[in-house]
């Protein structure tokens, strides 16, 4: 079964969703199922500038003040901890993620896409690194033994094509799991729900796609634009 996952490396629910889905896939494979995962880019803030500014400052302006932003971050931090993930929004840096997605694309071609994705999640949410910085990305590439020249055009066209495809599919919130190109599950659903989706789609690959409606927020299960 092919599952494409649309996500952004600065989306907390994407980090949670990928983690839960990985566990669901492990259980599904244990029963003999086969899954091919395609990593697809999405940008929550495509116009962001990587200036090293605190994420909290940006979030306060976007979501109605620092108190609202802190409440939102506290909630998702608590949820993430239940999945074994450490999120440090107090040190997170607002960043443009185009080059991060390019690194994932390049790493994927070298068989290390998922490793790059999780390393970028940790860099942003735990380590307080600027994932829009090419210097930071170069260090991550070296650590992963991935050959990537982000000063060149490598990966750019592929990422832009995938971003365009996401728009044409109407993707407006992430994470989004697209099964067999036909059936979509939106949000960081519980592990059991994702496992059930794998099992159901294995039987019903002709089902019409459907996604949850979301507003412009970063609430339970989704980050939206």
PDB file of C-alpha atoms in Angstrom:
ATOM      1  CA  UNK A   1       0.000   0.000   0.000  1.00  0.00           C
ATOM      2  CA  UNK A   2       1.298   3.438  -0.868  1.00  0.00           C
ATOM      3  CA  UNK A   3       0.735   6.209   1.661  1.00  0.00           C
ATOM      4  CA  UNK A   4       1.763   9.790   0.921  1.00  0.00           C
ATOM      5  CA  UNK A   5       2.142  12.032   3.972  1.00  0.00           C
ATOM      6  CA  UNK A   6       1.877  15.788   3.549  1.00  0.00           C
ATOM      7  CA  UNK A   7       3.587  17.635   6.382  1.00  0.00           C
ATOM      8  CA  UNK A   8       5.812  20.527   7.375  1.00  0.00           C
ATOM      9  CA  UNK A   9       8.818  20.211   9.672  1.00  0.00           C
ATOM     10  CA  UNK A  10       7.647  23.160  11.805  1.00  0.00           C
ATOM     11  CA  UNK A  11       4.182  21.656  12.375  1.00  0.00           C
ATOM     12  CA  UNK A  12       3.960  20.099  15.859  1.00  0.00           C
ATOM     13  CA  UNK A  13       0.989  17.922  14.941  1.00  0.00           C
ATOM     14  CA  UNK A  14       2.975  16.596  11.985  1.00  0.00           C
ATOM     15  CA  UNK A  15       5.731  15.444  14.348  1.00  0.00           C
ATOM     16  CA  UNK A  16       3.129  13.721  16.500  1.00  0.00           C
ATOM     17  CA  UNK A  17       1.250  12.343  13.490  1.00  0.00           C
ATOM     18  CA  UNK A  18       4.356  10.895  11.838  1.00  0.00           C
ATOM     19  CA  UNK A  19       5.366   9.276  15.124  1.00  0.00           C
ATOM     20  CA  UNK A  20       1.966   7.685  15.621  1.00  0.00           C
ATOM     21  CA  UNK A  21       1.752   6.560  12.018  1.00  0.00           C
ATOM     22  CA  UNK A  22       5.210   4.951  12.202  1.00  0.00           C
ATOM     23  CA  UNK A  23       4.004   2.877  15.152  1.00  0.00           C
ATOM     24  CA  UNK A  24       0.799   1.955  13.323  1.00  0.00           C
ATOM     25  CA  UNK A  25       2.815   0.881  10.283  1.00  0.00           C
ATOM     26  CA  UNK A  26       5.067  -1.267  12.476  1.00  0.00           C
ATOM     27  CA  UNK A  27       1.995  -3.074  13.813  1.00  0.00           C
ATOM     28  CA  UNK A  28       0.487  -3.391  10.324  1.00  0.00           C
ATOM     29  CA  UNK A  29       3.693  -4.848   8.924  1.00  0.00           C
ATOM     30  CA  UNK A  30       3.816  -7.318  11.800  1.00  0.00           C
ATOM     31  CA  UNK A  31       0.623  -8.856  10.381  1.00  0.00           C
ATOM     32  CA  UNK A  32       2.148  -9.197   6.914  1.00  0.00           C
ATOM     33  CA  UNK A  33       1.058  -5.880   5.453  1.00  0.00           C
ATOM     34  CA  UNK A  34       3.370  -3.838   3.244  1.00  0.00           C
ATOM     35  CA  UNK A  35       3.527  -0.049   3.209  1.00  0.00           C
ATOM     36  CA  UNK A  36       5.465   2.323   0.968  1.00  0.00           C
ATOM     37  CA  UNK A  37       5.671   5.814   2.452  1.00  0.00           C
ATOM     38  CA  UNK A  38       6.041   8.908   0.295  1.00  0.00           C
ATOM     39  CA  UNK A  39       7.090  12.115   2.033  1.00  0.00           C
ATOM     40  CA  UNK A  40       5.346  15.142   0.576  1.00  0.00           C
ATOM     41  CA  UNK A  41       6.126  18.794   1.395  1.00  0.00           C
ATOM     42  CA  UNK A  42       3.751  21.420   2.689  1.00  0.00           C
ATOM     43  CA  UNK A  43       4.543  24.918   3.919  1.00  0.00           C
ATOM     44  CA  UNK A  44       2.478  26.466   6.687  1.00  0.00           C
ATOM     45  CA  UNK A  45       4.259  29.797   6.258  1.00  0.00           C
ATOM     46  CA  UNK A  46       5.663  29.931   2.713  1.00  0.00           C
ATOM     47  CA  UNK A  47       6.433  33.644   3.039  1.00  0.00           C
ATOM     48  CA  UNK A  48       8.397  33.254   6.272  1.00  0.00           C
ATOM     49  CA  UNK A  49      11.882  34.701   6.458  1.00  0.00           C
ATOM     50  CA  UNK A  50      14.579  32.780   8.290  1.00  0.00           C
ATOM     51  CA  UNK A  51      15.961  35.542  10.480  1.00  0.00           C
ATOM     52  CA  UNK A  52      16.440  33.564  13.668  1.00  0.00           C
ATOM     53  CA  UNK A  53      13.447  35.218  15.349  1.00  0.00           C
ATOM     54  CA  UNK A  54      11.621  33.387  18.172  1.00  0.00           C
ATOM     55  CA  UNK A  55       8.634  31.312  17.107  1.00  0.00           C
ATOM     56  CA  UNK A  56       6.627  32.671  20.038  1.00  0.00           C
ATOM     57  CA  UNK A  57       6.828  36.207  18.626  1.00  0.00           C
ATOM     58  CA  UNK A  58       5.433  35.067  15.274  1.00  0.00           C
ATOM     59  CA  UNK A  59       2.763  32.875  16.881  1.00  0.00           C
ATOM     60  CA  UNK A  60       1.581  35.694  19.152  1.00  0.00           C
ATOM     61  CA  UNK A  61       0.980  37.912  16.133  1.00  0.00           C
ATOM     62  CA  UNK A  62      -0.763  35.123  14.195  1.00  0.00           C
ATOM     63  CA  UNK A  63      -2.906  33.562  16.899  1.00  0.00           C
ATOM     64  CA  UNK A  64      -4.069  36.523  18.958  1.00  0.00           C
ATOM     65  CA  UNK A  65      -1.414  37.366  21.503  1.00  0.00           C
ATOM     66  CA  UNK A  66       1.264  35.707  23.594  1.00  0.00           C
ATOM     67  CA  UNK A  67      -1.161  34.240  26.127  1.00  0.00           C
ATOM     68  CA  UNK A  68      -3.142  32.434  23.421  1.00  0.00           C
ATOM     69  CA  UNK A  69       0.100  31.228  21.809  1.00  0.00           C
ATOM     70  CA  UNK A  70       1.474  29.980  25.132  1.00  0.00           C
ATOM     71  CA  UNK A  71      -1.756  28.099  25.878  1.00  0.00           C
ATOM     72  CA  UNK A  72      -1.686  26.493  22.449  1.00  0.00           C
ATOM     73  CA  UNK A  73       1.953  25.490  22.817  1.00  0.00           C
ATOM     74  CA  UNK A  74       1.413  24.158  26.346  1.00  0.00           C
ATOM     75  CA  UNK A  75      -1.367  21.901  25.132  1.00  0.00           C
ATOM     76  CA  UNK A  76       0.538  20.443  22.192  1.00  0.00           C
ATOM     77  CA  UNK A  77       3.647  20.029  24.380  1.00  0.00           C
ATOM     78  CA  UNK A  78       1.612  17.926  26.795  1.00  0.00           C
ATOM     79  CA  UNK A  79       0.166  15.791  23.993  1.00  0.00           C
ATOM     80  CA  UNK A  80       3.617  15.315  22.455  1.00  0.00           C
ATOM     81  CA  UNK A  81       5.069  14.187  25.778  1.00  0.00           C
ATOM     82  CA  UNK A  82       2.503  11.384  25.898  1.00  0.00           C
ATOM     83  CA  UNK A  83       3.994  10.152  22.619  1.00  0.00           C
ATOM     84  CA  UNK A  84       7.537  10.408  23.967  1.00  0.00           C
ATOM     85  CA  UNK A  85       8.389  13.641  22.139  1.00  0.00           C
ATOM     86  CA  UNK A  86      10.033  16.683  23.712  1.00  0.00           C
ATOM     87  CA  UNK A  87       8.877  20.041  22.399  1.00  0.00           C
ATOM     88  CA  UNK A  88      10.630  23.212  23.562  1.00  0.00           C
ATOM     89  CA  UNK A  89       8.637  26.087  22.116  1.00  0.00           C
ATOM     90  CA  UNK A  90      10.504  28.452  24.400  1.00  0.00           C
ATOM     91  CA  UNK A  91      13.562  28.007  22.185  1.00  0.00           C
ATOM     92  CA  UNK A  92      11.947  27.248  18.793  1.00  0.00           C
ATOM     93  CA  UNK A  93      12.887  29.492  15.860  1.00  0.00           C
ATOM     94  CA  UNK A  94      10.495  30.709  13.176  1.00  0.00           C
ATOM     95  CA  UNK A  95      11.793  29.607   9.777  1.00  0.00           C
ATOM     96  CA  UNK A  96      11.081  29.210   6.106  1.00  0.00           C
ATOM     97  CA  UNK A  97      11.066  25.484   5.384  1.00  0.00           C
ATOM     98  CA  UNK A  98      11.680  25.334   1.625  1.00  0.00           C
ATOM     99  CA  UNK A  99      15.319  24.325   2.001  1.00  0.00           C
ATOM    100  CA  UNK A 100      14.423  21.844   4.747  1.00  0.00           C
ATOM    101  CA  UNK A 101      12.039  20.160   2.320  1.00  0.00           C
ATOM    102  CA  UNK A 102      14.784  20.188  -0.303  1.00  0.00           C
ATOM    103  CA  UNK A 103      17.051  18.368   2.143  1.00  0.00           C
ATOM    104  CA  UNK A 104      14.353  15.754   2.763  1.00  0.00           C
ATOM    105  CA  UNK A 105      13.929  15.326  -0.999  1.00  0.00           C
ATOM    106  CA  UNK A 106      17.672  14.904  -1.542  1.00  0.00           C
ATOM    107  CA  UNK A 107      18.005  12.583   1.461  1.00  0.00           C
ATOM    108  CA  UNK A 108      15.055  10.510   0.240  1.00  0.00           C
ATOM    109  CA  UNK A 109      16.807   9.936  -3.068  1.00  0.00           C
ATOM    110  CA  UNK A 110      19.700   8.548  -1.028  1.00  0.00           C
ATOM    111  CA  UNK A 111      17.433   6.322   1.054  1.00  0.00           C
ATOM    112  CA  UNK A 112      17.452   8.520   4.155  1.00  0.00           C
ATOM    113  CA  UNK A 113      14.379  10.694   3.759  1.00  0.00           C
ATOM    114  CA  UNK A 114      12.595   9.626   6.923  1.00  0.00           C
ATOM    115  CA  UNK A 115      15.778   9.999   8.955  1.00  0.00           C
ATOM    116  CA  UNK A 116      16.158  13.540   7.655  1.00  0.00           C
ATOM    117  CA  UNK A 117      12.524  14.334   8.436  1.00  0.00           C
ATOM    118  CA  UNK A 118      12.765  13.210  12.062  1.00  0.00           C
ATOM    119  CA  UNK A 119      16.121  14.937  12.512  1.00  0.00           C
ATOM    120  CA  UNK A 120      14.563  18.177  11.285  1.00  0.00           C
ATOM    121  CA  UNK A 121      11.599  17.773  13.617  1.00  0.00           C
ATOM    122  CA  UNK A 122      13.975  17.342  16.562  1.00  0.00           C
ATOM    123  CA  UNK A 123      16.164  20.227  15.402  1.00  0.00           C
ATOM    124  CA  UNK A 124      13.205  22.589  15.352  1.00  0.00           C
ATOM    125  CA  UNK A 125      11.125  21.452  18.307  1.00  0.00           C
ATOM    126  CA  UNK A 126      13.770  20.204  20.737  1.00  0.00           C
ATOM    127  CA  UNK A 127      17.129  21.714  19.848  1.00  0.00           C
ATOM    128  CA  UNK A 128      16.009  25.256  19.012  1.00  0.00           C
ATOM    129  CA  UNK A 129      17.859  25.283  15.683  1.00  0.00           C
ATOM    130  CA  UNK A 130      16.912  27.415  12.695  1.00  0.00           C
ATOM    131  CA  UNK A 131      15.831  24.837  10.111  1.00  0.00           C
ATOM    132  CA  UNK A 132      15.765  27.615   7.531  1.00  0.00           C
ATOM    133  CA  UNK A 133      19.516  28.098   7.882  1.00  0.00           C
ATOM    134  CA  UNK A 134      21.542  26.379   5.192  1.00  0.00           C
ATOM    135  CA  UNK A 135      24.441  26.110   7.617  1.00  0.00           C
ATOM    136  CA  UNK A 136      22.237  24.175  10.047  1.00  0.00           C
ATOM    137  CA  UNK A 137      20.875  22.029   7.227  1.00  0.00           C
ATOM    138  CA  UNK A 138      24.386  21.290   5.959  1.00  0.00           C
ATOM    139  CA  UNK A 139      25.359  20.062   9.424  1.00  0.00           C
ATOM    140  CA  UNK A 140      22.306  17.809   9.556  1.00  0.00           C
ATOM    141  CA  UNK A 141      23.117  16.443   6.092  1.00  0.00           C
ATOM    142  CA  UNK A 142      26.677  15.674   7.194  1.00  0.00           C
ATOM    143  CA  UNK A 143      25.456  13.959  10.357  1.00  0.00           C
ATOM    144  CA  UNK A 144      23.183  11.771   8.228  1.00  0.00           C
ATOM    145  CA  UNK A 145      25.913  11.116   5.664  1.00  0.00           C
ATOM    146  CA  UNK A 146      23.735  12.704   2.988  1.00  0.00           C
ATOM    147  CA  UNK A 147      25.419  14.483   0.097  1.00  0.00           C
ATOM    148  CA  UNK A 148      23.505  17.739  -0.334  1.00  0.00           C
ATOM    149  CA  UNK A 149      24.567  21.043  -1.890  1.00  0.00           C
ATOM    150  CA  UNK A 150      21.725  23.342  -0.875  1.00  0.00           C
ATOM    151  CA  UNK A 151      23.480  26.338  -2.406  1.00  0.00           C
ATOM    152  CA  UNK A 152      22.762  24.725  -5.752  1.00  0.00           C
ATOM    153  CA  UNK A 153      19.345  23.967  -7.301  1.00  0.00           C
ATOM    154  CA  UNK A 154      19.165  20.346  -6.171  1.00  0.00           C
ATOM    155  CA  UNK A 155      15.692  19.282  -5.097  1.00  0.00           C
ATOM    156  CA  UNK A 156      14.125  22.686  -5.695  1.00  0.00           C
ATOM    157  CA  UNK A 157      12.059  21.817  -8.755  1.00  0.00           C
ATOM    158  CA  UNK A 158      10.788  18.565  -7.237  1.00  0.00           C
ATOM    159  CA  UNK A 159       9.712  20.332  -4.043  1.00  0.00           C
ATOM    160  CA  UNK A 160       7.959  23.123  -5.929  1.00  0.00           C
ATOM    161  CA  UNK A 161       6.113  20.574  -8.061  1.00  0.00           C
ATOM    162  CA  UNK A 162       4.952  18.714  -4.958  1.00  0.00           C
ATOM    163  CA  UNK A 163       3.850  21.962  -3.287  1.00  0.00           C
ATOM    164  CA  UNK A 164       1.856  22.781  -6.423  1.00  0.00           C
ATOM    165  CA  UNK A 165       0.295  19.314  -6.336  1.00  0.00           C
ATOM    166  CA  UNK A 166      -0.709  19.821  -2.711  1.00  0.00           C
ATOM    167  CA  UNK A 167      -2.493  23.030  -3.689  1.00  0.00           C
ATOM    168  CA  UNK A 168      -4.238  21.309  -6.597  1.00  0.00           C
ATOM    169  CA  UNK A 169      -5.439  18.568  -4.222  1.00  0.00           C
ATOM    170  CA  UNK A 170      -6.830  21.198  -1.883  1.00  0.00           C
ATOM    171  CA  UNK A 171      -4.511  20.365   1.018  1.00  0.00           C
ATOM    172  CA  UNK A 172      -4.898  23.163   3.575  1.00  0.00           C
ATOM    173  CA  UNK A 173      -3.988  21.457   6.839  1.00  0.00           C
ATOM    174  CA  UNK A 174      -1.387  18.930   7.869  1.00  0.00           C
ATOM    175  CA  UNK A 175      -0.566  16.209   8.568  1.00  0.00           C
ATOM    176  CA  UNK A 176      -2.572  14.599   5.817  1.00  0.00           C
ATOM    177  CA  UNK A 177      -2.258  10.892   5.012  1.00  0.00           C
ATOM    178  CA  UNK A 178      -3.235  10.017   1.457  1.00  0.00           C
ATOM    179  CA  UNK A 179      -3.771   6.278   0.989  1.00  0.00           C
ATOM    180  CA  UNK A 180      -3.380   4.853  -2.517  1.00  0.00           C
ATOM    181  CA  UNK A 181      -3.929   8.340  -3.934  1.00  0.00           C
ATOM    182  CA  UNK A 182      -7.626   8.081  -3.100  1.00  0.00           C
ATOM    183  CA  UNK A 183      -8.489   8.015   0.587  1.00  0.00           C
ATOM    184  CA  UNK A 184      -7.342  10.747   2.947  1.00  0.00           C
ATOM    185  CA  UNK A 185      -7.086  10.886   6.722  1.00  0.00           C
ATOM    186  CA  UNK A 186      -6.375  14.322   8.148  1.00  0.00           C
ATOM    187  CA  UNK A 187      -4.776  15.176  11.464  1.00  0.00           C
ATOM    188  CA  UNK A 188      -2.590  13.498  14.068  1.00  0.00           C
ATOM    189  CA  UNK A 189      -5.062  10.705  14.672  1.00  0.00           C
ATOM    190  CA  UNK A 190      -4.494   8.127  17.430  1.00  0.00           C
ATOM    191  CA  UNK A 191      -2.257   5.186  16.567  1.00  0.00           C
ATOM    192  CA  UNK A 192      -5.183   2.745  16.650  1.00  0.00           C
ATOM    193  CA  UNK A 193      -7.163   4.933  14.243  1.00  0.00           C
ATOM    194  CA  UNK A 194      -4.277   5.042  11.788  1.00  0.00           C
ATOM    195  CA  UNK A 195      -3.853   1.281  12.007  1.00  0.00           C
ATOM    196  CA  UNK A 196      -7.578   0.841  11.349  1.00  0.00           C
ATOM    197  CA  UNK A 197      -7.256   3.122   8.316  1.00  0.00           C
ATOM    198  CA  UNK A 198      -4.436   1.002   6.926  1.00  0.00           C
ATOM    199  CA  UNK A 199      -6.525  -2.131   7.367  1.00  0.00           C
ATOM    200  CA  UNK A 200      -9.675  -0.605   5.881  1.00  0.00           C
ATOM    201  CA  UNK A 201      -7.955   0.933   2.871  1.00  0.00           C
ATOM    202  CA  UNK A 202      -6.330  -2.409   2.197  1.00  0.00           C
ATOM    203  CA  UNK A 203      -9.875  -3.688   1.555  1.00  0.00           C
ATOM    204  CA  UNK A 204     -11.500  -0.559   0.152  1.00  0.00           C
ATOM    205  CA  UNK A 205      -9.091   1.206  -2.173  1.00  0.00           C
ATOM    206  CA  UNK A 206     -11.900   2.691  -4.256  1.00  0.00           C
ATOM    207  CA  UNK A 207     -13.253   4.995  -1.553  1.00  0.00           C
ATOM    208  CA  UNK A 208     -13.678   8.695  -2.321  1.00  0.00           C
ATOM    209  CA  UNK A 209     -11.146  10.961  -0.557  1.00  0.00           C
ATOM    210  CA  UNK A 210     -12.289  12.950   2.448  1.00  0.00           C
ATOM    211  CA  UNK A 211     -10.545  15.299   4.849  1.00  0.00           C
ATOM    212  CA  UNK A 212     -11.545  17.083   8.022  1.00  0.00           C
ATOM    213  CA  UNK A 213     -12.462  20.738   7.821  1.00  0.00           C
ATOM    214  CA  UNK A 214     -10.179  23.067   9.771  1.00  0.00           C
ATOM    215  CA  UNK A 215      -9.768  26.752  10.275  1.00  0.00           C
ATOM    216  CA  UNK A 216      -6.644  28.863  10.401  1.00  0.00           C
ATOM    217  CA  UNK A 217      -5.155  27.535  13.604  1.00  0.00           C
ATOM    218  CA  UNK A 218      -2.901  24.968  15.159  1.00  0.00           C
ATOM    219  CA  UNK A 219      -5.405  23.175  17.358  1.00  0.00           C
ATOM    220  CA  UNK A 220      -5.999  19.525  18.194  1.00  0.00           C
ATOM    221  CA  UNK A 221      -4.545  17.339  15.499  1.00  0.00           C
ATOM    222  CA  UNK A 222      -3.928  19.868  12.722  1.00  0.00           C
ATOM    223  CA  UNK A 223      -1.929  22.875  11.666  1.00  0.00           C
ATOM    224  CA  UNK A 224      -3.714  24.878   8.970  1.00  0.00           C
ATOM    225  CA  UNK A 225      -3.154  27.887   6.772  1.00  0.00           C
TER     226      UNK A 225
END
